[in-house]
Coordinates of C-alpha atoms in Angstrom, one line a residue:
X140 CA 5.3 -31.7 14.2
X141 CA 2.1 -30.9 12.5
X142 CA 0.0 -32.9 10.6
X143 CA -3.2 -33.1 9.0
X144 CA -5.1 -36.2 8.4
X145 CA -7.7 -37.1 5.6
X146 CA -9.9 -40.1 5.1
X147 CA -12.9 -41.2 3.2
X148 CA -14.8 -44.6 2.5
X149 CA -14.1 -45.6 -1.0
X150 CA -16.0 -48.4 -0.9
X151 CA -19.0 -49.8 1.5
X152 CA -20.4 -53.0 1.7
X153 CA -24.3 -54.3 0.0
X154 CA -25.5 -53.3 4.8
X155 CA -23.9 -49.9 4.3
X156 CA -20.9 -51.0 6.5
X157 CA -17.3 -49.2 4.8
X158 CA -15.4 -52.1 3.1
X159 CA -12.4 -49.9 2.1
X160 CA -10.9 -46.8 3.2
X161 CA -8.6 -44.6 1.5
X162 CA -6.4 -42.1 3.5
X163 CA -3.6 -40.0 3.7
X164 CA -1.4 -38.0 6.5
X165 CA 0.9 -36.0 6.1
X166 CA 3.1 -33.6 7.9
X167 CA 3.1 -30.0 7.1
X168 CA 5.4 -28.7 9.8
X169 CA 7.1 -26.3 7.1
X170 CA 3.7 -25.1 5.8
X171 CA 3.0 -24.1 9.5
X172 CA 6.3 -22.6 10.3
X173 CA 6.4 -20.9 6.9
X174 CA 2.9 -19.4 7.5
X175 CA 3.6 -18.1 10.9
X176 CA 7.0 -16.4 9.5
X177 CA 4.4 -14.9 6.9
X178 CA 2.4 -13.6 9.4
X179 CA 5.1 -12.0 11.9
X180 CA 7.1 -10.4 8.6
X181 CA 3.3 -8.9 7.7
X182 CA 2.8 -7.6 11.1
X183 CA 6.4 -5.8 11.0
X184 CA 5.9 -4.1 7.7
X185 CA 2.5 -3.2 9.2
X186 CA 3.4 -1.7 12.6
X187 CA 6.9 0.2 10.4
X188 CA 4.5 1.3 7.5
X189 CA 1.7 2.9 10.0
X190 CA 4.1 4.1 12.5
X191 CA 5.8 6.3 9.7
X192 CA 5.3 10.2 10.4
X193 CA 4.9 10.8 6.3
X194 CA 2.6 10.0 4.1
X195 CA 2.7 6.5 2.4
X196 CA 0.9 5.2 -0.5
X197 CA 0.7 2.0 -2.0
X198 CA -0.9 2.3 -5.3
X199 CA -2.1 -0.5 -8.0
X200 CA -1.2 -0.6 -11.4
X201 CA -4.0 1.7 -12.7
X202 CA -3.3 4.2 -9.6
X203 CA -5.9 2.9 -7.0
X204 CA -4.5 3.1 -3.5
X205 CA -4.2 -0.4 -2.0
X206 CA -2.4 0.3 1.0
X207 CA -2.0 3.9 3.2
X208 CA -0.5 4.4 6.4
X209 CA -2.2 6.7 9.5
X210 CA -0.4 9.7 8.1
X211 CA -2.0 9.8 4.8
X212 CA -5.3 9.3 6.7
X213 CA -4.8 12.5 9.0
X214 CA -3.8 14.4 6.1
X215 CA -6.9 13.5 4.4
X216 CA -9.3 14.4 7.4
X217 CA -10.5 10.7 7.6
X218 CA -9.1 7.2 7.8
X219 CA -6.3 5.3 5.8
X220 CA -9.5 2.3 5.2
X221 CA -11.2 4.9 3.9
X222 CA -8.6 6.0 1.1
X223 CA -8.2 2.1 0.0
X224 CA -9.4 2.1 -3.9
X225 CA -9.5 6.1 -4.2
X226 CA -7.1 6.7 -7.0
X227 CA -4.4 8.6 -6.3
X228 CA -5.0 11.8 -8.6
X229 CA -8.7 11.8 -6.7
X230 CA -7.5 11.6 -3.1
X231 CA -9.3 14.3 -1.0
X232 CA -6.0 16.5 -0.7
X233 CA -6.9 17.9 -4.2
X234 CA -10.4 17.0 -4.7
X235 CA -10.9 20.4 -5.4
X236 CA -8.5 21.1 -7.6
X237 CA -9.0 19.8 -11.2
X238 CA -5.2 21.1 -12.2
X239 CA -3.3 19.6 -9.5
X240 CA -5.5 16.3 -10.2
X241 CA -4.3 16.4 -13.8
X242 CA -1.0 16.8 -12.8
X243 CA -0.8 14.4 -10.2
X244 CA -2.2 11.8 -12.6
X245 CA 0.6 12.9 -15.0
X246 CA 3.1 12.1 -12.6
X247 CA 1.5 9.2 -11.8
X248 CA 1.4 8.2 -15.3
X249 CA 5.3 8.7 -15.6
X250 CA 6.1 6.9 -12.3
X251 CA 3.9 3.8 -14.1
X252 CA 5.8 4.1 -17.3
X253 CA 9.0 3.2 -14.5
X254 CA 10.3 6.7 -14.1
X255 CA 11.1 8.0 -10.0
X256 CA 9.7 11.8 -9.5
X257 CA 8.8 13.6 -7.2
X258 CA 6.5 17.0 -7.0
X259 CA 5.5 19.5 -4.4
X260 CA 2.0 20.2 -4.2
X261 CA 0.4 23.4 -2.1
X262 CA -2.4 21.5 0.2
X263 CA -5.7 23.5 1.0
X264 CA -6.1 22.2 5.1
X265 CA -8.5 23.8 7.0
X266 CA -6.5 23.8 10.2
X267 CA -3.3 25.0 8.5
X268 CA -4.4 26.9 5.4
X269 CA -1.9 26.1 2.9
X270 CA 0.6 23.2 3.5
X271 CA 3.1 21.8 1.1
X272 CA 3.7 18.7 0.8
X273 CA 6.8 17.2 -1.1
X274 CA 5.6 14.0 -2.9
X275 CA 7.5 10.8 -4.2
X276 CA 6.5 8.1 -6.4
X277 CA 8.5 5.1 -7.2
X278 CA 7.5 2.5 -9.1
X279 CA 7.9 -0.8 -8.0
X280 CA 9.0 -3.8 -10.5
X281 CA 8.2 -7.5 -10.5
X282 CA 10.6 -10.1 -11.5
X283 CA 10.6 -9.5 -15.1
X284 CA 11.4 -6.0 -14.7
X285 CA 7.8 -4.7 -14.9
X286 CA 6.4 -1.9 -13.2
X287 CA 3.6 -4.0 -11.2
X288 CA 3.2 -1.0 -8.2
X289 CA 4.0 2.8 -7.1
X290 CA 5.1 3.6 -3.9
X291 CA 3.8 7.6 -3.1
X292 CA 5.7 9.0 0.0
X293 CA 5.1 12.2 1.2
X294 CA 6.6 14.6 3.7
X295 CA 5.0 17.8 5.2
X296 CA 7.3 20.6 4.0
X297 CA 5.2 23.3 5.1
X298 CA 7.4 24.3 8.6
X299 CA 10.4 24.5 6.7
X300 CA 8.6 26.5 4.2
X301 CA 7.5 28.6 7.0
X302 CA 10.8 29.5 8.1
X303 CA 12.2 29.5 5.3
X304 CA 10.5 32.5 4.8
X305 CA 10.7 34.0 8.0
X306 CA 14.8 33.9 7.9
X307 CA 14.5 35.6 4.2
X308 CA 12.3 38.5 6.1

């Protein structure tokens, strides 16, 4: 068992001597196993949601990005700490890109309003020149039915793309 204890002098004598105590203990076993459940469910969804090969986003209700996984960081040149609070629509894929930024934040907008969608977006990548990525946000809903959250995965399309287009020459 686990248990905390807590006790203070309520009451002291004319010397400064304690007269009365007041105290409690109690036992918070279930707090403690409850806690350490927490914990190992939080590292799970951790080591699945940073072990993923796509791209995953999880954005606030105005579009900031409160969670990303490794991927998102290598497709963004940089960290996934470093994308937490960007908003979506000004991540450094399309920084550079005003109309793909507008539409992005359209889509976000929609996937807010509680509507699934998903987009594919041509990615300027020094390494790769163009890649394109297949994007899908889907909102996420709290008790009450109310779009709280969007989930943003996204998958590298671009070998597929590649020989796609090699089998059509």
């Amino acid at each position: 068992h686990a248990l905390v204890d807590r006790g203070r002098v309520v009451e002291r004598l004319a010397d400064g001597r304690p007269a009365r105590l007041l105290g409690i203990s109690a036992d918070v076993t279930e707090r403690a196993r409850a806690d350490a459940s927490r914990a190992e469910s939080e590292r799970r969804f951790r080591t699945m949601f940073d072990s993923a090969n796509q791209v995953q986003l999880l954005l606030d209700y105005d579009g900031g990005i409160l969670e990303a996984n490794r991927a998102a960081g290598e497709l963004a040149h940089t960290t996934a700490d470093a994308l937490q609070g960007t908003r979506f629509w000004q991540a450094p894929w399309w920084a550079d890109d005003a109309l793909t930024s507008e539409r992005v934040q359209d889509r976000f907008v929609k996937a807010r309003g509680g509507d699934s969608n998903r987009f594919e977006v041509e990615i300027d990548r020094p390494e790769d020149n163009l890649s394109t990525v297949d994007f899908w946000l889907k909102p996420i809903r709290d008790h009450e039915d109310r779009v709280v959250q969007v989930l943003v995965e996204g998958r590298d399309l671009t070998a597929r793309k590649r020989a796609e287009a090699s089998l059509r020459e």
